[in-house]
Amino acid sequence: MSSGRLEETTFLQMFRLLSLCIPGAAPSLSQNQRSALASSHAHRRLRRGWIWKQLFVPEEDPTPQVIGQLRSDSDRGESSIRYILSGEGAGDLFQIDESTGEIWMLRKLDREEKASYVLQAQAINRRSSQPEELQSEFIITVQDINDNVPLFQNEPYESSIPEMCPLGTTVARVTATDADDPMFGNNAKLIYSILQGEPYFSVEPKTGIIVTSWPNMDREARDQYLVVVQAKDMLGLSGGHSSSTTVTVSLTDVNDNGPTFQHHVYAFGVPENAAVGTTVGRIMAEDGDIGINAKMSYSLEDSLEESGTFIIRTDPVTQEGVVLLAKPLDFETKRRFVLAAEAVNDYPDTRFLPLDKFRDRMTLKIIVEDVDEPPVFLHPLYEWKVPENVVVGTAVGSVSARDGDAFDNPVRYSIDRRSDAISAFRIDPNNGTVTVVQPLDRETSAWHNFSAEAKETAQGRLSSSVKLFIKVLDINDNVPRLARDYQPYICEGTQPGEPVQLISAVDPDEPVEGHHFYFSMVPDRHINPNFTLRDNQDNTASVMARRSSFSRQDRSQYLLPVVLTDGGTALSSTSTLTISVCTCQPAGHCPSGGVRARSMGVSLQSLIGLAVCLFTLTVLSVLLLLLRRHRRKQREALEVDTKELELELPDVLSQKVLYYSPVGAEWAAVPLRPRPSRKERRLRREDVRASIRMSLRESHLIGPEDDVFRQFILERLAEADGDPCVPPFDRLRTYAYEGAGSPAGSLSSLDS
């Protein structure tokens, strides 16, 4: 094949491939090209070309119409080719004439719903029913019209800017969208404009950015603006669509105002008896700002004489200055106060105002109002001391009160009649002198606390009271005595010099340096041969034995007088100790002599335990009594049987018993065991009784129905049955204790 032929064939193949890949292309081959393609592919059917133009259809057109034609170049107009259409919208939106290849649009289309449709076309030979052309794909494009209105996004719009902001400050940006095709004409090209809000605001036409166009907008004059912005397509030309939106613009506050008092002088009145902390009045400085920019603090400036009488605090909610009383007032001392009050912004901003514009001053006048006040005592309380042996009529002290009002009315004094001290003291109604009217006793009442009252004699007859504290001083007017009722005792084996009792003394008096007692025996011509007294020099004394061989049989009690003397004016008293002689236990304890029985409370648990123990002992006693009777009857029966056997047996067997051996079936004589001695027998029974007593003590908490109790009874019965000291001390006792009616029977031949 020549190079020219090869190039032609390659060109035809590329052209055919390009016609399949590019929709809307109208392939057309010359006769020579068809012949060359056929000769290069003799083994294949010749593929002819499609002939069509690019298809477009306007949207929103409801009229059925022909929008294009598909035709094969082999179609000679003889209706030999049938055209078939498939793909998106085929048969529903689009239809093809099978004979001519004309494509019809059946109903209106919406580009915003679908902008293009991809379809496939086939050409079939009617005679051979074979494809005349290969299936080809083409696109129908929906042409846009301006049928959509611009829509704003993210509505509603709200924005805020600070007041006094400069020109050109950005306020907000509005954005609208148009559903029309932005690539086709000007249908979707928007222009923004201001419908409302001029001359304060303007908008950039293409971007929708709103900016300020008015200088120094003042929030205190107007704090909110409503801006209306329009968006129009077709670049704003006539015939286009438009829509609008609103933007709410708020002005935020800046500190461009200082506090200002509406009045230069404020006057308040306050009664002289007002309590500290009382609100005298409120002042207020106006500030056009809000929030933190309106926060202010108040202060007072007063002279040195009036310093600290009043203070001012800022109310955080209302921003008022609250004037408070800080010290008590007295109308008679000062009746008028003149103060200077100042209000200062907490956060001044010098960008808008000078620093001195953020403060303001005014004058505050406070008038003290007179009130009728009760008498006032010179002291808040009175405290006096008086010895307990003071003479009746002695003046203890005096109280004094005066009327603080301008009239200075006289006052009268009295003692509170509800107090117990009214019987011991009296107050002079004119001069307030307090005197003693009855003897005092410190040991009965060491303090007398009561109130004295002062009352006006005129006007409102107001009164006031004051506390009086009178301390009664001690004198040595009481004798010492023993600290308690001692019950000493001495053991019979006490040796000379051993202590018998430690004693101490008490005294109702209270000397300043504390008590110091002296102990001694009553002076006598003869020294006490039995006891002596040793003063321990620590307010105690020890009673000592002077001899031994104290015997309760000789004498059971001894009387020992003891002289007690205090360290004051040497008052003394004599007390007698009763010393008992006791037969003491090894540890030195006296169970009876010299010790008094003390009553002790018995708890409910102790009573229950005692009752259970008594019940157990009673039951055991009855059982032991029945057991003893039973054993006695058995012993008597055995003695009778033994005597009968002794009468029947020969003398040689008088001390023996017959024994039957089942092996040899013979009788045998077995000697009886010797009777144990009485002493040995008594000792064994004592051991048994001790065991019984011990068991009783261990089981005092169990009842007669308890398993332990029943086991105890069985063990005691077994001990009694197995006691070798019970007569007749031979093997006959086994049969004697066997009992009657045994189900096993007996092997003894005695019964036979």
PDB file of N, CA, C and O in Angstrom, residues 683-737:
ATOM      1  N   LEU A 683     -14.747 -38.754 151.564  1.00  0.00           N
ATOM      2  CA  LEU A 683     -13.959 -37.902 150.671  1.00  0.00           C
ATOM      3  C   LEU A 683     -14.458 -38.010 149.236  1.00  0.00           C
ATOM      4  O   LEU A 683     -14.535 -37.037 148.519  1.00  0.00           O
ATOM      5  N   ARG A 684     -14.782 -39.193 148.830  1.00  0.00           N
ATOM      6  CA  ARG A 684     -15.265 -39.346 147.458  1.00  0.00           C
ATOM      7  C   ARG A 684     -16.588 -38.623 147.255  1.00  0.00           C
ATOM      8  O   ARG A 684     -16.832 -38.008 146.235  1.00  0.00           O
ATOM      9  N   ARG A 685     -17.470 -38.715 148.241  1.00  0.00           N
ATOM     10  CA  ARG A 685     -18.747 -38.005 148.104  1.00  0.00           C
ATOM     11  C   ARG A 685     -18.540 -36.492 148.119  1.00  0.00           C
ATOM     12  O   ARG A 685     -19.238 -35.746 147.448  1.00  0.00           O
ATOM     13  N   GLU A 686     -17.545 -36.033 148.882  1.00  0.00           N
ATOM     14  CA  GLU A 686     -17.247 -34.601 148.874  1.00  0.00           C
ATOM     15  C   GLU A 686     -16.760 -34.156 147.495  1.00  0.00           C
ATOM     16  O   GLU A 686     -17.105 -33.086 147.016  1.00  0.00           O
ATOM     17  N   ASP A 687     -15.946 -35.041 146.873  1.00  0.00           N
ATOM     18  CA  ASP A 687     -15.487 -34.706 145.528  1.00  0.00           C
ATOM     19  C   ASP A 687     -16.661 -34.615 144.562  1.00  0.00           C
ATOM     20  O   ASP A 687     -16.723 -33.730 143.702  1.00  0.00           O
ATOM     21  N   VAL A 688     -17.595 -35.566 144.689  1.00  0.00           N
ATOM     22  CA  VAL A 688     -18.768 -35.541 143.817  1.00  0.00           C
ATOM     23  C   VAL A 688     -19.586 -34.288 144.038  1.00  0.00           C
ATOM     24  O   VAL A 688     -20.039 -33.626 143.103  1.00  0.00           O
ATOM     25  N   ARG A 689     -19.767 -33.931 145.307  1.00  0.00           N
ATOM     26  CA  ARG A 689     -20.555 -32.718 145.590  1.00  0.00           C
ATOM     27  C   ARG A 689     -19.860 -31.463 145.055  1.00  0.00           C
ATOM     28  O   ARG A 689     -20.500 -30.549 144.534  1.00  0.00           O
ATOM     29  N   ALA A 690     -18.541 -31.424 145.198  1.00  0.00           N
ATOM     30  CA  ALA A 690     -17.806 -30.272 144.655  1.00  0.00           C
ATOM     31  C   ALA A 690     -17.971 -30.198 143.149  1.00  0.00           C
ATOM     32  O   ALA A 690     -18.120 -29.119 142.562  1.00  0.00           O
ATOM     33  N   SER A 691     -17.933 -31.371 142.498  1.00  0.00           N
ATOM     34  CA  SER A 691     -18.133 -31.387 141.048  1.00  0.00           C
ATOM     35  C   SER A 691     -19.519 -30.889 140.682  1.00  0.00           C
ATOM     36  O   SER A 691     -19.699 -30.153 139.715  1.00  0.00           O
ATOM     37  N   ILE A 692     -20.521 -31.312 141.508  1.00  0.00           N
ATOM     38  CA  ILE A 692     -21.897 -30.861 141.247  1.00  0.00           C
ATOM     39  C   ILE A 692     -22.005 -29.363 141.416  1.00  0.00           C
ATOM     40  O   ILE A 692     -22.604 -28.650 140.607  1.00  0.00           O
ATOM     41  N   ARG A 693     -21.380 -28.829 142.467  1.00  0.00           N
ATOM     42  CA  ARG A 693     -21.453 -27.380 142.686  1.00  0.00           C
ATOM     43  C   ARG A 693     -20.772 -26.624 141.548  1.00  0.00           C
ATOM     44  O   ARG A 693     -21.261 -25.589 141.095  1.00  0.00           O
ATOM     45  N   MET A 694     -19.636 -27.155 141.121  1.00  0.00           N
ATOM     46  CA  MET A 694     -18.939 -26.500 140.012  1.00  0.00           C
ATOM     47  C   MET A 694     -19.792 -26.526 138.747  1.00  0.00           C
ATOM     48  O   MET A 694     -19.897 -25.547 138.015  1.00  0.00           O
ATOM     49  N   SER A 695     -20.438 -27.641 138.485  1.00  0.00           N
ATOM     50  CA  SER A 695     -21.291 -27.735 137.307  1.00  0.00           C
ATOM     51  C   SER A 695     -22.461 -26.779 137.408  1.00  0.00           C
ATOM     52  O   SER A 695     -22.893 -26.181 136.428  1.00  0.00           O
ATOM     53  N   LEU A 696     -22.995 -26.634 138.619  1.00  0.00           N
ATOM     54  CA  LEU A 696     -24.097 -25.692 138.818  1.00  0.00           C
ATOM     55  C   LEU A 696     -23.664 -24.267 138.525  1.00  0.00           C
ATOM     56  O   LEU A 696     -24.384 -23.487 137.914  1.00  0.00           O
ATOM     57  N   ARG A 697     -22.464 -23.932 138.971  1.00  0.00           N
ATOM     58  CA  ARG A 697     -21.981 -22.568 138.714  1.00  0.00           C
ATOM     59  C   ARG A 697     -21.774 -22.330 137.219  1.00  0.00           C
ATOM     60  O   ARG A 697     -22.040 -21.259 136.701  1.00  0.00           O
ATOM     61  N   GLU A 698     -21.273 -23.356 136.525  1.00  0.00           N
ATOM     62  CA  GLU A 698     -21.016 -23.186 135.109  1.00  0.00           C
ATOM     63  C   GLU A 698     -22.290 -23.143 134.289  1.00  0.00           C
ATOM     64  O   GLU A 698     -22.324 -22.594 133.197  1.00  0.00           O
ATOM     65  N   SER A 699     -23.367 -23.722 134.770  1.00  0.00           N
ATOM     66  CA  SER A 699     -24.605 -23.809 133.987  1.00  0.00           C
ATOM     67  C   SER A 699     -25.695 -22.915 134.538  1.00  0.00           C
ATOM     68  O   SER A 699     -26.866 -23.219 134.393  1.00  0.00           O
ATOM     69  N   HIS A 700     -25.313 -21.780 135.165  1.00  0.00           N
ATOM     70  CA  HIS A 700     -26.356 -20.944 135.764  1.00  0.00           C
ATOM     71  C   HIS A 700     -27.130 -20.151 134.712  1.00  0.00           C
ATOM     72  O   HIS A 700     -28.157 -19.564 135.029  1.00  0.00           O
ATOM     73  N   LEU A 701     -26.635 -20.151 133.457  1.00  0.00           N
ATOM     74  CA  LEU A 701     -27.314 -19.385 132.428  1.00  0.00           C
ATOM     75  C   LEU A 701     -28.169 -20.245 131.508  1.00  0.00           C
ATOM     76  O   LEU A 701     -28.685 -19.757 130.508  1.00  0.00           O
ATOM     77  N   ILE A 702     -28.293 -21.561 131.784  1.00  0.00           N
ATOM     78  CA  ILE A 702     -29.076 -22.429 130.899  1.00  0.00           C
ATOM     79  C   ILE A 702     -30.323 -22.872 131.626  1.00  0.00           C
ATOM     80  O   ILE A 702     -30.384 -22.894 132.864  1.00  0.00           O
ATOM     81  N   GLY A 703     -31.361 -23.266 130.887  1.00  0.00           N
ATOM     82  CA  GLY A 703     -32.626 -23.678 131.460  1.00  0.00           C
ATOM     83  C   GLY A 703     -32.748 -25.184 131.539  1.00  0.00           C
ATOM     84  O   GLY A 703     -31.914 -25.936 131.026  1.00  0.00           O
ATOM     85  N   PRO A 704     -33.808 -25.659 132.166  1.00  0.00           N
ATOM     86  CA  PRO A 704     -33.988 -27.110 132.356  1.00  0.00           C
ATOM     87  C   PRO A 704     -34.255 -27.846 131.052  1.00  0.00           C
ATOM     88  O   PRO A 704     -34.088 -29.047 130.997  1.00  0.00           O
ATOM     89  N   GLU A 705     -34.657 -27.130 129.966  1.00  0.00           N
ATOM     90  CA  GLU A 705     -34.944 -27.801 128.711  1.00  0.00           C
ATOM     91  C   GLU A 705     -33.734 -27.807 127.773  1.00  0.00           C
ATOM     92  O   GLU A 705     -33.823 -28.304 126.655  1.00  0.00           O
ATOM     93  N   ASP A 706     -32.632 -27.232 128.190  1.00  0.00           N
ATOM     94  CA  ASP A 706     -31.461 -27.126 127.333  1.00  0.00           C
ATOM     95  C   ASP A 706     -30.739 -28.471 127.255  1.00  0.00           C
ATOM     96  O   ASP A 706     -30.745 -29.256 128.208  1.00  0.00           O
ATOM     97  N   ASP A 707     -30.086 -28.715 126.096  1.00  0.00           N
ATOM     98  CA  ASP A 707     -29.347 -29.974 125.916  1.00  0.00           C
ATOM     99  C   ASP A 707     -28.208 -30.095 126.900  1.00  0.00           C
ATOM    100  O   ASP A 707     -27.910 -31.188 127.407  1.00  0.00           O
ATOM    101  N   VAL A 708     -27.554 -29.002 127.174  1.00  0.00           N
ATOM    102  CA  VAL A 708     -26.444 -29.043 128.138  1.00  0.00           C
ATOM    103  C   VAL A 708     -26.955 -29.431 129.531  1.00  0.00           C
ATOM    104  O   VAL A 708     -26.336 -30.203 130.266  1.00  0.00           O
ATOM    105  N   PHE A 709     -28.134 -28.889 129.885  1.00  0.00           N
ATOM    106  CA  PHE A 709     -28.693 -29.208 131.198  1.00  0.00           C
ATOM    107  C   PHE A 709     -29.036 -30.694 131.287  1.00  0.00           C
ATOM    108  O   PHE A 709     -28.750 -31.367 132.298  1.00  0.00           O
ATOM    109  N   ARG A 710     -29.665 -31.244 130.194  1.00  0.00           N
ATOM    110  CA  ARG A 710     -30.017 -32.667 130.225  1.00  0.00           C
ATOM    111  C   ARG A 710     -28.768 -33.543 130.281  1.00  0.00           C
ATOM    112  O   ARG A 710     -28.733 -34.558 130.983  1.00  0.00           O
ATOM    113  N   GLN A 711     -27.733 -33.137 129.546  1.00  0.00           N
ATOM    114  CA  GLN A 711     -26.483 -33.898 129.601  1.00  0.00           C
ATOM    115  C   GLN A 711     -25.893 -33.882 131.001  1.00  0.00           C
ATOM    116  O   GLN A 711     -25.332 -34.879 131.482  1.00  0.00           O
ATOM    117  N   PHE A 712     -26.004 -32.726 131.646  1.00  0.00           N
ATOM    118  CA  PHE A 712     -25.503 -32.611 133.021  1.00  0.00           C
ATOM    119  C   PHE A 712     -26.228 -33.589 133.951  1.00  0.00           C
ATOM    120  O   PHE A 712     -25.627 -34.284 134.782  1.00  0.00           O
ATOM    121  N   ILE A 713     -27.575 -33.687 133.833  1.00  0.00           N
ATOM    122  CA  ILE A 713     -28.354 -34.593 134.689  1.00  0.00           C
ATOM    123  C   ILE A 713     -27.956 -36.042 134.412  1.00  0.00           C
ATOM    124  O   ILE A 713     -27.769 -36.861 135.338  1.00  0.00           O
ATOM    125  N   LEU A 714     -27.792 -36.397 133.119  1.00  0.00           N
ATOM    126  CA  LEU A 714     -27.423 -37.772 132.784  1.00  0.00           C
ATOM    127  C   LEU A 714     -26.047 -38.128 133.342  1.00  0.00           C
ATOM    128  O   LEU A 714     -25.821 -39.252 133.822  1.00  0.00           O
ATOM    129  N   GLU A 715     -25.121 -37.173 133.274  1.00  0.00           N
ATOM    130  CA  GLU A 715     -23.788 -37.442 133.810  1.00  0.00           C
ATOM    131  C   GLU A 715     -23.830 -37.641 135.327  1.00  0.00           C
ATOM    132  O   GLU A 715     -23.141 -38.507 135.887  1.00  0.00           O
ATOM    133  N   ARG A 716     -24.638 -36.812 135.995  1.00  0.00           N
ATOM    134  CA  ARG A 716     -24.742 -36.975 137.448  1.00  0.00           C
ATOM    135  C   ARG A 716     -25.374 -38.325 137.808  1.00  0.00           C
ATOM    136  O   ARG A 716     -24.978 -38.981 138.773  1.00  0.00           O
ATOM    137  N   LEU A 717     -26.388 -38.758 137.007  1.00  0.00           N
ATOM    138  CA  LEU A 717     -27.007 -40.058 137.264  1.00  0.00           C
ATOM    139  C   LEU A 717     -26.006 -41.187 137.008  1.00  0.00           C
ATOM    140  O   LEU A 717     -25.964 -42.183 137.757  1.00  0.00           O
ATOM    141  N   ALA A 718     -25.209 -41.044 135.951  1.00  0.00           N
ATOM    142  CA  ALA A 718     -24.206 -42.074 135.674  1.00  0.00           C
ATOM    143  C   ALA A 718     -23.184 -42.159 136.797  1.00  0.00           C
ATOM    144  O   ALA A 718     -22.739 -43.251 137.178  1.00  0.00           O
ATOM    145  N   GLU A 719     -22.793 -40.994 137.332  1.00  0.00           N
ATOM    146  CA  GLU A 719     -21.853 -41.008 138.457  1.00  0.00           C
ATOM    147  C   GLU A 719     -22.467 -41.711 139.672  1.00  0.00           C
ATOM    148  O   GLU A 719     -21.810 -42.472 140.375  1.00  0.00           O
ATOM    149  N   ALA A 720     -23.762 -41.438 139.902  1.00  0.00           N
ATOM    150  CA  ALA A 720     -24.417 -42.083 141.041  1.00  0.00           C
ATOM    151  C   ALA A 720     -24.539 -43.593 140.825  1.00  0.00           C
ATOM    152  O   ALA A 720     -24.345 -44.392 141.755  1.00  0.00           O
ATOM    153  N   ASP A 721     -24.882 -44.002 139.573  1.00  0.00           N
ATOM    154  CA  ASP A 721     -25.013 -45.436 139.301  1.00  0.00           C
ATOM    155  C   ASP A 721     -23.677 -46.154 139.394  1.00  0.00           C
ATOM    156  O   ASP A 721     -23.602 -47.329 139.775  1.00  0.00           O
ATOM    157  N   GLY A 722     -22.602 -45.449 139.008  1.00  0.00           N
ATOM    158  CA  GLY A 722     -21.289 -46.095 139.030  1.00  0.00           C
ATOM    159  C   GLY A 722     -20.490 -45.835 140.289  1.00  0.00           C
ATOM    160  O   GLY A 722     -19.278 -46.087 140.307  1.00  0.00           O
ATOM    161  N   ASP A 723     -21.110 -45.336 141.316  1.00  0.00           N
ATOM    162  CA  ASP A 723     -20.398 -45.034 142.568  1.00  0.00           C
ATOM    163  C   ASP A 723     -20.050 -46.353 143.271  1.00  0.00           C
ATOM    164  O   ASP A 723     -20.938 -47.123 143.653  1.00  0.00           O
ATOM    165  N   PRO A 724     -18.781 -46.660 143.465  1.00  0.00           N
ATOM    166  CA  PRO A 724     -18.401 -47.929 144.131  1.00  0.00           C
ATOM    167  C   PRO A 724     -18.667 -47.926 145.632  1.00  0.00           C
ATOM    168  O   PRO A 724     -18.560 -48.959 146.288  1.00  0.00           O
ATOM    169  N   CYS A 725     -18.986 -46.786 146.174  1.00  0.00           N
ATOM    170  CA  CYS A 725     -19.216 -46.711 147.629  1.00  0.00           C
ATOM    171  C   CYS A 725     -20.646 -47.064 148.010  1.00  0.00           C
ATOM    172  O   CYS A 725     -21.015 -46.972 149.173  1.00  0.00           O
ATOM    173  N   VAL A 726     -21.471 -47.404 147.027  1.00  0.00           N
ATOM    174  CA  VAL A 726     -22.858 -47.761 147.341  1.00  0.00           C
ATOM    175  C   VAL A 726     -22.911 -49.249 147.693  1.00  0.00           C
ATOM    176  O   VAL A 726     -22.396 -50.074 146.937  1.00  0.00           O
ATOM    177  N   PRO A 727     -23.501 -49.632 148.790  1.00  0.00           N
ATOM    178  CA  PRO A 727     -23.608 -51.056 149.154  1.00  0.00           C
ATOM    179  C   PRO A 727     -24.491 -51.786 148.149  1.00  0.00           C
ATOM    180  O   PRO A 727     -25.309 -51.138 147.470  1.00  0.00           O
ATOM    181  N   PRO A 728     -24.321 -53.179 148.033  1.00  0.00           N
ATOM    182  CA  PRO A 728     -23.537 -54.083 148.916  1.00  0.00           C
ATOM    183  C   PRO A 728     -22.128 -54.340 148.412  1.00  0.00           C
ATOM    184  O   PRO A 728     -21.533 -55.336 148.823  1.00  0.00           O
ATOM    185  N   PHE A 729     -21.564 -53.511 147.529  1.00  0.00           N
ATOM    186  CA  PHE A 729     -20.166 -53.579 147.127  1.00  0.00           C
ATOM    187  C   PHE A 729     -19.805 -54.917 146.483  1.00  0.00           C
ATOM    188  O   PHE A 729     -18.783 -55.502 146.780  1.00  0.00           O
ATOM    189  N   ASP A 730     -20.659 -55.480 145.719  1.00  0.00           N
ATOM    190  CA  ASP A 730     -20.337 -56.722 145.020  1.00  0.00           C
ATOM    191  C   ASP A 730     -20.993 -56.693 143.641  1.00  0.00           C
ATOM    192  O   ASP A 730     -21.587 -55.691 143.249  1.00  0.00           O
ATOM    193  N   ARG A 731     -20.904 -57.839 142.927  1.00  0.00           N
ATOM    194  CA  ARG A 731     -21.407 -57.864 141.572  1.00  0.00           C
ATOM    195  C   ARG A 731     -22.921 -57.960 141.516  1.00  0.00           C
ATOM    196  O   ARG A 731     -23.497 -57.844 140.459  1.00  0.00           O
ATOM    197  N   LEU A 732     -23.505 -58.178 142.678  1.00  0.00           N
ATOM    198  CA  LEU A 732     -24.964 -58.199 142.667  1.00  0.00           C
ATOM    199  C   LEU A 732     -25.553 -56.834 142.355  1.00  0.00           C
ATOM    200  O   LEU A 732     -26.685 -56.730 141.919  1.00  0.00           O
ATOM    201  N   ARG A 733     -24.751 -55.823 142.575  1.00  0.00           N
ATOM    202  CA  ARG A 733     -25.270 -54.477 142.312  1.00  0.00           C
ATOM    203  C   ARG A 733     -25.589 -54.288 140.828  1.00  0.00           C
ATOM    204  O   ARG A 733     -26.423 -53.482 140.469  1.00  0.00           O
ATOM    205  N   THR A 734     -24.924 -55.061 139.995  1.00  0.00           N
ATOM    206  CA  THR A 734     -25.204 -54.949 138.566  1.00  0.00           C
ATOM    207  C   THR A 734     -26.621 -55.390 138.257  1.00  0.00           C
ATOM    208  O   THR A 734     -27.351 -54.751 137.521  1.00  0.00           O
ATOM    209  N   TYR A 735     -27.021 -56.443 138.873  1.00  0.00           N
ATOM    210  CA  TYR A 735     -28.391 -56.912 138.655  1.00  0.00           C
ATOM    211  C   TYR A 735     -29.396 -56.031 139.381  1.00  0.00           C
ATOM    212  O   TYR A 735     -30.512 -55.851 138.931  1.00  0.00           O
ATOM    213  N   ALA A 736     -28.963 -55.486 140.525  1.00  0.00           N
ATOM    214  CA  ALA A 736     -29.881 -54.615 141.272  1.00  0.00           C
ATOM    215  C   ALA A 736     -30.204 -53.358 140.468  1.00  0.00           C
ATOM    216  O   ALA A 736     -31.313 -52.858 140.528  1.00  0.00           O
ATOM    217  N   TYR A 737     -29.255 -52.868 139.685  1.00  0.00           N
ATOM    218  CA  TYR A 737     -29.480 -51.646 138.902  1.00  0.00           C
ATOM    219  C   TYR A 737     -29.924 -51.921 137.481  1.00  0.00           C
ATOM    220  O   TYR A 737     -30.044 -51.027 136.672  1.00  0.00           O
TER     221      TYR A 737
END
